[in-house]
Amino acid sequence: MYVSHDALADAMYVSFHLPEGGDSHADPMDSGPIRCIDKAGNVYAYEFLFVSAGISLEGIDPEDTARIREVVRTAIAALEPLSVA
């Protein structure tokens, strides 16, 4: 799994695996996230916009929700402490 955060775009991308057969299309969800679908019809990633306001996992498959929570928790734990002078 892979997670990236772009502070300038205020976006986060969470990928579970490489797209099977390549990328097919993006499917914006009513609750906010964008599902990334591969050519085999599988969801392989999610993109979240405006993450500084928080993210909603509403409408996402419960299995994917658990995976997103775990990868975000792991990414946050890996951050080094910041010191502000």
PDB file of N, CA and C in Angstrom:
ATOM      1  N   MET A   1       0.852  -1.175   0.000  1.00  0.00           N
ATOM      2  CA  MET A   1       0.000   0.000   0.000  1.00  0.00           C
ATOM      3  C   MET A   1       0.891   1.228   0.000  1.00  0.00           C
ATOM      4  N   TYR A   2       0.302   2.311  -0.456  1.00  0.00           N
ATOM      5  CA  TYR A   2       1.046   3.548  -0.623  1.00  0.00           C
ATOM      6  C   TYR A   2       0.130   4.706  -0.268  1.00  0.00           C
ATOM      7  N   VAL A   3       0.663   5.680   0.457  1.00  0.00           N
ATOM      8  CA  VAL A   3      -0.096   6.891   0.760  1.00  0.00           C
ATOM      9  C   VAL A   3       0.793   8.089   0.482  1.00  0.00           C
ATOM     10  N   SER A   4       0.202   9.112  -0.124  1.00  0.00           N
ATOM     11  CA  SER A   4       0.939  10.354  -0.324  1.00  0.00           C
ATOM     12  C   SER A   4       0.024  11.521   0.032  1.00  0.00           C
ATOM     13  N   HIS A   5       0.652  12.582   0.506  1.00  0.00           N
ATOM     14  CA  HIS A   5      -0.090  13.785   0.891  1.00  0.00           C
ATOM     15  C   HIS A   5       0.551  14.963   0.194  1.00  0.00           C
ATOM     16  N   ASP A   6      -0.251  15.758  -0.470  1.00  0.00           N
ATOM     17  CA  ASP A   6       0.215  16.975  -1.130  1.00  0.00           C
ATOM     18  C   ASP A   6      -0.399  18.147  -0.391  1.00  0.00           C
ATOM     19  N   ALA A   7       0.399  18.811   0.441  1.00  0.00           N
ATOM     20  CA  ALA A   7      -0.104  19.914   1.259  1.00  0.00           C
ATOM     21  C   ALA A   7      -0.561  21.093   0.398  1.00  0.00           C
ATOM     22  N   LEU A   8       0.118  21.350  -0.696  1.00  0.00           N
ATOM     23  CA  LEU A   8      -0.271  22.468  -1.558  1.00  0.00           C
ATOM     24  C   LEU A   8      -1.620  22.223  -2.227  1.00  0.00           C
ATOM     25  N   ALA A   9      -1.849  20.990  -2.652  1.00  0.00           N
ATOM     26  CA  ALA A   9      -3.127  20.634  -3.287  1.00  0.00           C
ATOM     27  C   ALA A   9      -4.181  20.288  -2.249  1.00  0.00           C
ATOM     28  N   ASP A  10      -3.754  20.137  -0.983  1.00  0.00           N
ATOM     29  CA  ASP A  10      -4.647  19.743   0.109  1.00  0.00           C
ATOM     30  C   ASP A  10      -5.341  18.424  -0.232  1.00  0.00           C
ATOM     31  N   ALA A  11      -4.514  17.470  -0.700  1.00  0.00           N
ATOM     32  CA  ALA A  11      -5.048  16.187  -1.167  1.00  0.00           C
ATOM     33  C   ALA A  11      -4.225  15.027  -0.604  1.00  0.00           C
ATOM     34  N   MET A  12      -4.869  13.869  -0.519  1.00  0.00           N
ATOM     35  CA  MET A  12      -4.207  12.642  -0.085  1.00  0.00           C
ATOM     36  C   MET A  12      -4.613  11.525  -1.044  1.00  0.00           C
ATOM     37  N   TYR A  13      -3.645  10.688  -1.380  1.00  0.00           N
ATOM     38  CA  TYR A  13      -3.862   9.570  -2.293  1.00  0.00           C
ATOM     39  C   TYR A  13      -3.489   8.286  -1.565  1.00  0.00           C
ATOM     40  N   VAL A  14      -4.392   7.314  -1.556  1.00  0.00           N
ATOM     41  CA  VAL A  14      -4.145   6.020  -0.919  1.00  0.00           C
ATOM     42  C   VAL A  14      -4.332   4.938  -1.978  1.00  0.00           C
ATOM     43  N   SER A  15      -3.250   4.201  -2.243  1.00  0.00           N
ATOM     44  CA  SER A  15      -3.289   3.139  -3.243  1.00  0.00           C
ATOM     45  C   SER A  15      -3.089   1.793  -2.562  1.00  0.00           C
ATOM     46  N   PHE A  16      -3.926   0.806  -2.882  1.00  0.00           N
ATOM     47  CA  PHE A  16      -3.823  -0.531  -2.311  1.00  0.00           C
ATOM     48  C   PHE A  16      -2.862  -1.408  -3.108  1.00  0.00           C
ATOM     49  N   HIS A  17      -2.850  -1.240  -4.421  1.00  0.00           N
ATOM     50  CA  HIS A  17      -1.996  -2.031  -5.304  1.00  0.00           C
ATOM     51  C   HIS A  17      -1.956  -1.356  -6.663  1.00  0.00           C
ATOM     52  N   LEU A  18      -1.085  -1.833  -7.531  1.00  0.00           N
ATOM     53  CA  LEU A  18      -1.020  -1.297  -8.884  1.00  0.00           C
ATOM     54  C   LEU A  18      -2.301  -1.660  -9.636  1.00  0.00           C
ATOM     55  N   PRO A  19      -2.735  -0.798 -10.554  1.00  0.00           N
ATOM     56  CA  PRO A  19      -3.953  -1.095 -11.307  1.00  0.00           C
ATOM     57  C   PRO A  19      -3.755  -2.274 -12.250  1.00  0.00           C
ATOM     58  N   GLU A  20      -4.662  -3.237 -12.161  1.00  0.00           N
ATOM     59  CA  GLU A  20      -4.608  -4.421 -13.016  1.00  0.00           C
ATOM     60  C   GLU A  20      -4.995  -4.034 -14.440  1.00  0.00           C
ATOM     61  N   GLY A  21      -4.061  -4.195 -15.354  1.00  0.00           N
ATOM     62  CA  GLY A  21      -4.323  -3.837 -16.747  1.00  0.00           C
ATOM     63  C   GLY A  21      -4.221  -2.349 -17.016  1.00  0.00           C
ATOM     64  N   GLY A  22      -3.845  -1.584 -16.017  1.00  0.00           N
ATOM     65  CA  GLY A  22      -3.731  -0.134 -16.156  1.00  0.00           C
ATOM     66  C   GLY A  22      -4.943   0.588 -15.596  1.00  0.00           C
ATOM     67  N   ASP A  23      -4.827   1.892 -15.568  1.00  0.00           N
ATOM     68  CA  ASP A  23      -5.902   2.733 -15.041  1.00  0.00           C
ATOM     69  C   ASP A  23      -7.046   2.815 -16.040  1.00  0.00           C
ATOM     70  N   SER A  24      -8.269   2.746 -15.543  1.00  0.00           N
ATOM     71  CA  SER A  24      -9.440   2.861 -16.410  1.00  0.00           C
ATOM     72  C   SER A  24     -10.089   4.230 -16.260  1.00  0.00           C
ATOM     73  N   HIS A  25     -10.546   4.529 -15.045  1.00  0.00           N
ATOM     74  CA  HIS A  25     -11.215   5.808 -14.837  1.00  0.00           C
ATOM     75  C   HIS A  25     -11.303   6.139 -13.353  1.00  0.00           C
ATOM     76  N   ALA A  26     -11.656   7.390 -13.084  1.00  0.00           N
ATOM     77  CA  ALA A  26     -11.884   7.853 -11.721  1.00  0.00           C
ATOM     78  C   ALA A  26     -13.382   8.028 -11.529  1.00  0.00           C
ATOM     79  N   ASP A  27     -13.859   7.646 -10.359  1.00  0.00           N
ATOM     80  CA  ASP A  27     -15.283   7.692 -10.055  1.00  0.00           C
ATOM     81  C   ASP A  27     -15.508   8.556  -8.811  1.00  0.00           C
ATOM     82  N   PRO A  28     -15.857   9.850  -8.982  1.00  0.00           N
ATOM     83  CA  PRO A  28     -16.117  10.691  -7.816  1.00  0.00           C
ATOM     84  C   PRO A  28     -17.332  10.173  -7.042  1.00  0.00           C
ATOM     85  N   MET A  29     -17.183  10.068  -5.732  1.00  0.00           N
ATOM     86  CA  MET A  29     -18.270   9.595  -4.879  1.00  0.00           C
ATOM     87  C   MET A  29     -19.023  10.792  -4.313  1.00  0.00           C
ATOM     88  N   ASP A  30     -20.298  10.613  -4.012  1.00  0.00           N
ATOM     89  CA  ASP A  30     -21.104  11.690  -3.442  1.00  0.00           C
ATOM     90  C   ASP A  30     -20.545  12.196  -2.118  1.00  0.00           C
ATOM     91  N   SER A  31     -19.904  11.300  -1.342  1.00  0.00           N
ATOM     92  CA  SER A  31     -19.397  11.672  -0.027  1.00  0.00           C
ATOM     93  C   SER A  31     -18.057  12.390  -0.084  1.00  0.00           C
ATOM     94  N   GLY A  32     -17.456  12.527  -1.276  1.00  0.00           N
ATOM     95  CA  GLY A  32     -16.237  13.305  -1.400  1.00  0.00           C
ATOM     96  C   GLY A  32     -15.045  12.614  -2.019  1.00  0.00           C
ATOM     97  N   PRO A  33     -14.692  11.389  -1.592  1.00  0.00           N
ATOM     98  CA  PRO A  33     -13.507  10.757  -2.174  1.00  0.00           C
ATOM     99  C   PRO A  33     -13.703  10.413  -3.648  1.00  0.00           C
ATOM    100  N   ILE A  34     -12.593  10.175  -4.302  1.00  0.00           N
ATOM    101  CA  ILE A  34     -12.606   9.756  -5.702  1.00  0.00           C
ATOM    102  C   ILE A  34     -12.045   8.339  -5.741  1.00  0.00           C
ATOM    103  N   ARG A  35     -12.834   7.395  -6.272  1.00  0.00           N
ATOM    104  CA  ARG A  35     -12.378   6.007  -6.429  1.00  0.00           C
ATOM    105  C   ARG A  35     -11.606   5.893  -7.730  1.00  0.00           C
ATOM    106  N   CYS A  36     -10.472   5.220  -7.692  1.00  0.00           N
ATOM    107  CA  CYS A  36      -9.694   4.949  -8.892  1.00  0.00           C
ATOM    108  C   CYS A  36      -9.940   3.498  -9.284  1.00  0.00           C
ATOM    109  N   ILE A  37     -10.420   3.296 -10.506  1.00  0.00           N
ATOM    110  CA  ILE A  37     -10.818   1.980 -10.998  1.00  0.00           C
ATOM    111  C   ILE A  37      -9.824   1.524 -12.065  1.00  0.00           C
ATOM    112  N   ASP A  38      -9.399   0.252 -11.989  1.00  0.00           N
ATOM    113  CA  ASP A  38      -8.499  -0.265 -13.012  1.00  0.00           C
ATOM    114  C   ASP A  38      -9.288  -0.903 -14.150  1.00  0.00           C
ATOM    115  N   LYS A  39      -8.586  -1.328 -15.179  1.00  0.00           N
ATOM    116  CA  LYS A  39      -9.255  -1.885 -16.360  1.00  0.00           C
ATOM    117  C   LYS A  39      -9.956  -3.207 -16.076  1.00  0.00           C
ATOM    118  N   ALA A  40      -9.615  -3.862 -14.957  1.00  0.00           N
ATOM    119  CA  ALA A  40     -10.295  -5.103 -14.564  1.00  0.00           C
ATOM    120  C   ALA A  40     -11.563  -4.798 -13.765  1.00  0.00           C
ATOM    121  N   GLY A  41     -11.824  -3.502 -13.499  1.00  0.00           N
ATOM    122  CA  GLY A  41     -13.028  -3.112 -12.768  1.00  0.00           C
ATOM    123  C   GLY A  41     -12.864  -3.055 -11.260  1.00  0.00           C
ATOM    124  N   ASN A  42     -11.625  -3.167 -10.784  1.00  0.00           N
ATOM    125  CA  ASN A  42     -11.357  -3.145  -9.348  1.00  0.00           C
ATOM    126  C   ASN A  42     -10.989  -1.747  -8.857  1.00  0.00           C
ATOM    127  N   VAL A  43     -11.401  -1.429  -7.645  1.00  0.00           N
ATOM    128  CA  VAL A  43     -10.946  -0.194  -7.002  1.00  0.00           C
ATOM    129  C   VAL A  43      -9.536  -0.465  -6.503  1.00  0.00           C
ATOM    130  N   TYR A  44      -8.577   0.334  -6.963  1.00  0.00           N
ATOM    131  CA  TYR A  44      -7.194   0.125  -6.521  1.00  0.00           C
ATOM    132  C   TYR A  44      -6.669   1.293  -5.698  1.00  0.00           C
ATOM    133  N   ALA A  45      -7.407   2.416  -5.673  1.00  0.00           N
ATOM    134  CA  ALA A  45      -6.941   3.576  -4.918  1.00  0.00           C
ATOM    135  C   ALA A  45      -8.099   4.540  -4.663  1.00  0.00           C
ATOM    136  N   TYR A  46      -7.867   5.447  -3.714  1.00  0.00           N
ATOM    137  CA  TYR A  46      -8.806   6.528  -3.417  1.00  0.00           C
ATOM    138  C   TYR A  46      -8.024   7.828  -3.335  1.00  0.00           C
ATOM    139  N   GLU A  47      -8.635   8.890  -3.809  1.00  0.00           N
ATOM    140  CA  GLU A  47      -8.053  10.220  -3.664  1.00  0.00           C
ATOM    141  C   GLU A  47      -9.016  11.057  -2.837  1.00  0.00           C
ATOM    142  N   PHE A  48      -8.463  11.766  -1.873  1.00  0.00           N
ATOM    143  CA  PHE A  48      -9.252  12.625  -0.991  1.00  0.00           C
ATOM    144  C   PHE A  48      -8.800  14.064  -1.201  1.00  0.00           C
ATOM    145  N   LEU A  49      -9.756  14.956  -1.367  1.00  0.00           N
ATOM    146  CA  LEU A  49      -9.464  16.374  -1.553  1.00  0.00           C
ATOM    147  C   LEU A  49      -9.859  17.145  -0.296  1.00  0.00           C
ATOM    148  N   PHE A  50      -9.268  18.321  -0.115  1.00  0.00           N
ATOM    149  CA  PHE A  50      -9.558  19.195   1.032  1.00  0.00           C
ATOM    150  C   PHE A  50      -9.346  18.461   2.359  1.00  0.00           C
ATOM    151  N   VAL A  51      -8.231  17.729   2.459  1.00  0.00           N
ATOM    152  CA  VAL A  51      -7.975  16.885   3.629  1.00  0.00           C
ATOM    153  C   VAL A  51      -7.704  17.682   4.899  1.00  0.00           C
ATOM    154  N   SER A  52      -7.340  18.941   4.782  1.00  0.00           N
ATOM    155  CA  SER A  52      -7.103  19.734   5.988  1.00  0.00           C
ATOM    156  C   SER A  52      -8.392  19.918   6.779  1.00  0.00           C
ATOM    157  N   ALA A  53      -9.534  19.731   6.128  1.00  0.00           N
ATOM    158  CA  ALA A  53     -10.836  19.811   6.804  1.00  0.00           C
ATOM    159  C   ALA A  53     -11.277  18.444   7.311  1.00  0.00           C
ATOM    160  N   GLY A  54     -10.453  17.406   7.095  1.00  0.00           N
ATOM    161  CA  GLY A  54     -10.802  16.043   7.491  1.00  0.00           C
ATOM    162  C   GLY A  54     -11.230  15.248   6.274  1.00  0.00           C
ATOM    163  N   ILE A  55     -11.291  13.930   6.439  1.00  0.00           N
ATOM    164  CA  ILE A  55     -11.734  13.074   5.335  1.00  0.00           C
ATOM    165  C   ILE A  55     -12.931  12.253   5.784  1.00  0.00           C
ATOM    166  N   SER A  56     -13.789  11.963   4.839  1.00  0.00           N
ATOM    167  CA  SER A  56     -14.956  11.126   5.102  1.00  0.00           C
ATOM    168  C   SER A  56     -14.736   9.776   4.448  1.00  0.00           C
ATOM    169  N   LEU A  57     -14.998   8.724   5.210  1.00  0.00           N
ATOM    170  CA  LEU A  57     -14.923   7.369   4.668  1.00  0.00           C
ATOM    171  C   LEU A  57     -16.323   6.825   4.381  1.00  0.00           C
ATOM    172  N   GLU A  58     -17.308   7.706   4.461  1.00  0.00           N
ATOM    173  CA  GLU A  58     -18.701   7.331   4.207  1.00  0.00           C
ATOM    174  C   GLU A  58     -18.853   6.833   2.777  1.00  0.00           C
ATOM    175  N   GLY A  59     -19.549   5.722   2.626  1.00  0.00           N
ATOM    176  CA  GLY A  59     -19.825   5.167   1.308  1.00  0.00           C
ATOM    177  C   GLY A  59     -18.732   4.265   0.769  1.00  0.00           C
ATOM    178  N   ILE A  60     -17.593   4.188   1.480  1.00  0.00           N
ATOM    179  CA  ILE A  60     -16.490   3.329   1.047  1.00  0.00           C
ATOM    180  C   ILE A  60     -16.704   1.942   1.642  1.00  0.00           C
ATOM    181  N   ASP A  61     -16.416   0.926   0.860  1.00  0.00           N
ATOM    182  CA  ASP A  61     -16.537  -0.462   1.309  1.00  0.00           C
ATOM    183  C   ASP A  61     -15.840  -0.624   2.664  1.00  0.00           C
ATOM    184  N   PRO A  62     -16.476  -1.309   3.628  1.00  0.00           N
ATOM    185  CA  PRO A  62     -15.884  -1.465   4.965  1.00  0.00           C
ATOM    186  C   PRO A  62     -14.467  -2.059   4.954  1.00  0.00           C
ATOM    187  N   GLU A  63     -14.204  -2.985   4.064  1.00  0.00           N
ATOM    188  CA  GLU A  63     -12.852  -3.561   3.984  1.00  0.00           C
ATOM    189  C   GLU A  63     -11.849  -2.497   3.553  1.00  0.00           C
ATOM    190  N   ASP A  64     -12.216  -1.685   2.566  1.00  0.00           N
ATOM    191  CA  ASP A  64     -11.339  -0.603   2.120  1.00  0.00           C
ATOM    192  C   ASP A  64     -11.182   0.446   3.218  1.00  0.00           C
ATOM    193  N   THR A  65     -12.254   0.716   3.961  1.00  0.00           N
ATOM    194  CA  THR A  65     -12.193   1.680   5.058  1.00  0.00           C
ATOM    195  C   THR A  65     -11.144   1.247   6.080  1.00  0.00           C
ATOM    196  N   ALA A  66     -11.148  -0.019   6.446  1.00  0.00           N
ATOM    197  CA  ALA A  66     -10.171  -0.529   7.415  1.00  0.00           C
ATOM    198  C   ALA A  66      -8.754  -0.402   6.872  1.00  0.00           C
ATOM    199  N   ARG A  67      -8.576  -0.672   5.595  1.00  0.00           N
ATOM    200  CA  ARG A  67      -7.253  -0.575   4.979  1.00  0.00           C
ATOM    201  C   ARG A  67      -6.781   0.881   4.940  1.00  0.00           C
ATOM    202  N   ILE A  68      -7.684   1.809   4.626  1.00  0.00           N
ATOM    203  CA  ILE A  68      -7.330   3.228   4.593  1.00  0.00           C
ATOM    204  C   ILE A  68      -6.926   3.691   5.993  1.00  0.00           C
ATOM    205  N   ARG A  69      -7.716   3.322   6.992  1.00  0.00           N
ATOM    206  CA  ARG A  69      -7.376   3.709   8.372  1.00  0.00           C
ATOM    207  C   ARG A  69      -5.995   3.192   8.769  1.00  0.00           C
ATOM    208  N   GLU A  70      -5.707   1.954   8.425  1.00  0.00           N
ATOM    209  CA  GLU A  70      -4.423   1.352   8.792  1.00  0.00           C
ATOM    210  C   GLU A  70      -3.256   2.054   8.098  1.00  0.00           C
ATOM    211  N   VAL A  71      -3.381   2.321   6.802  1.00  0.00           N
ATOM    212  CA  VAL A  71      -2.268   2.950   6.081  1.00  0.00           C
ATOM    213  C   VAL A  71      -2.057   4.387   6.563  1.00  0.00           C
ATOM    214  N   VAL A  72      -3.116   5.105   6.867  1.00  0.00           N
ATOM    215  CA  VAL A  72      -2.969   6.472   7.379  1.00  0.00           C
ATOM    216  C   VAL A  72      -2.347   6.443   8.773  1.00  0.00           C
ATOM    217  N   ARG A  73      -2.795   5.518   9.615  1.00  0.00           N
ATOM    218  CA  ARG A  73      -2.233   5.381  10.969  1.00  0.00           C
ATOM    219  C   ARG A  73      -0.733   5.069  10.889  1.00  0.00           C
ATOM    220  N   THR A  74      -0.348   4.176   9.991  1.00  0.00           N
ATOM    221  CA  THR A  74       1.055   3.804   9.816  1.00  0.00           C
ATOM    222  C   THR A  74       1.870   4.986   9.301  1.00  0.00           C
ATOM    223  N   ALA A  75       1.314   5.729   8.344  1.00  0.00           N
ATOM    224  CA  ALA A  75       2.024   6.885   7.788  1.00  0.00           C
ATOM    225  C   ALA A  75       2.231   7.959   8.856  1.00  0.00           C
ATOM    226  N   ILE A  76       1.227   8.211   9.669  1.00  0.00           N
ATOM    227  CA  ILE A  76       1.347   9.219  10.722  1.00  0.00           C
ATOM    228  C   ILE A  76       2.384   8.783  11.759  1.00  0.00           C
ATOM    229  N   ALA A  77       2.393   7.512  12.118  1.00  0.00           N
ATOM    230  CA  ALA A  77       3.354   7.009  13.096  1.00  0.00           C
ATOM    231  C   ALA A  77       4.787   7.125  12.583  1.00  0.00           C
ATOM    232  N   ALA A  78       4.964   7.091  11.269  1.00  0.00           N
ATOM    233  CA  ALA A  78       6.303   7.161  10.687  1.00  0.00           C
ATOM    234  C   ALA A  78       6.843   8.586  10.595  1.00  0.00           C
ATOM    235  N   LEU A  79       5.988   9.575  10.805  1.00  0.00           N
ATOM    236  CA  LEU A  79       6.436  10.963  10.722  1.00  0.00           C
ATOM    237  C   LEU A  79       7.394  11.293  11.859  1.00  0.00           C
ATOM    238  N   GLU A  80       8.370  12.102  11.540  1.00  0.00           N
ATOM    239  CA  GLU A  80       9.270  12.563  12.585  1.00  0.00           C
ATOM    240  C   GLU A  80       8.643  13.766  13.265  1.00  0.00           C
ATOM    241  N   PRO A  81       8.911  13.907  14.554  1.00  0.00           N
ATOM    242  CA  PRO A  81       8.361  15.074  15.272  1.00  0.00           C
ATOM    243  C   PRO A  81       8.883  16.373  14.658  1.00  0.00           C
ATOM    244  N   LEU A  82       8.027  17.357  14.596  1.00  0.00           N
ATOM    245  CA  LEU A  82       8.401  18.673  14.090  1.00  0.00           C
ATOM    246  C   LEU A  82       8.711  19.587  15.257  1.00  0.00           C
ATOM    247  N   SER A  83       9.721  20.404  15.102  1.00  0.00           N
ATOM    248  CA  SER A  83       9.955  21.418  16.123  1.00  0.00           C
ATOM    249  C   SER A  83       9.816  22.774  15.466  1.00  0.00           C
ATOM    250  N   VAL A  84       9.069  23.624  16.103  1.00  0.00           N
ATOM    251  CA  VAL A  84       8.826  24.958  15.547  1.00  0.00           C
ATOM    252  C   VAL A  84       9.538  25.955  16.443  1.00  0.00           C
ATOM    253  N   ALA A  85      10.364  26.761  15.831  1.00  0.00           N
ATOM    254  CA  ALA A  85      11.129  27.749  16.615  1.00  0.00           C
ATOM    255  C   ALA A  85      10.409  29.074  16.640  1.00  0.00           C
TER     256      ALA A  85
END
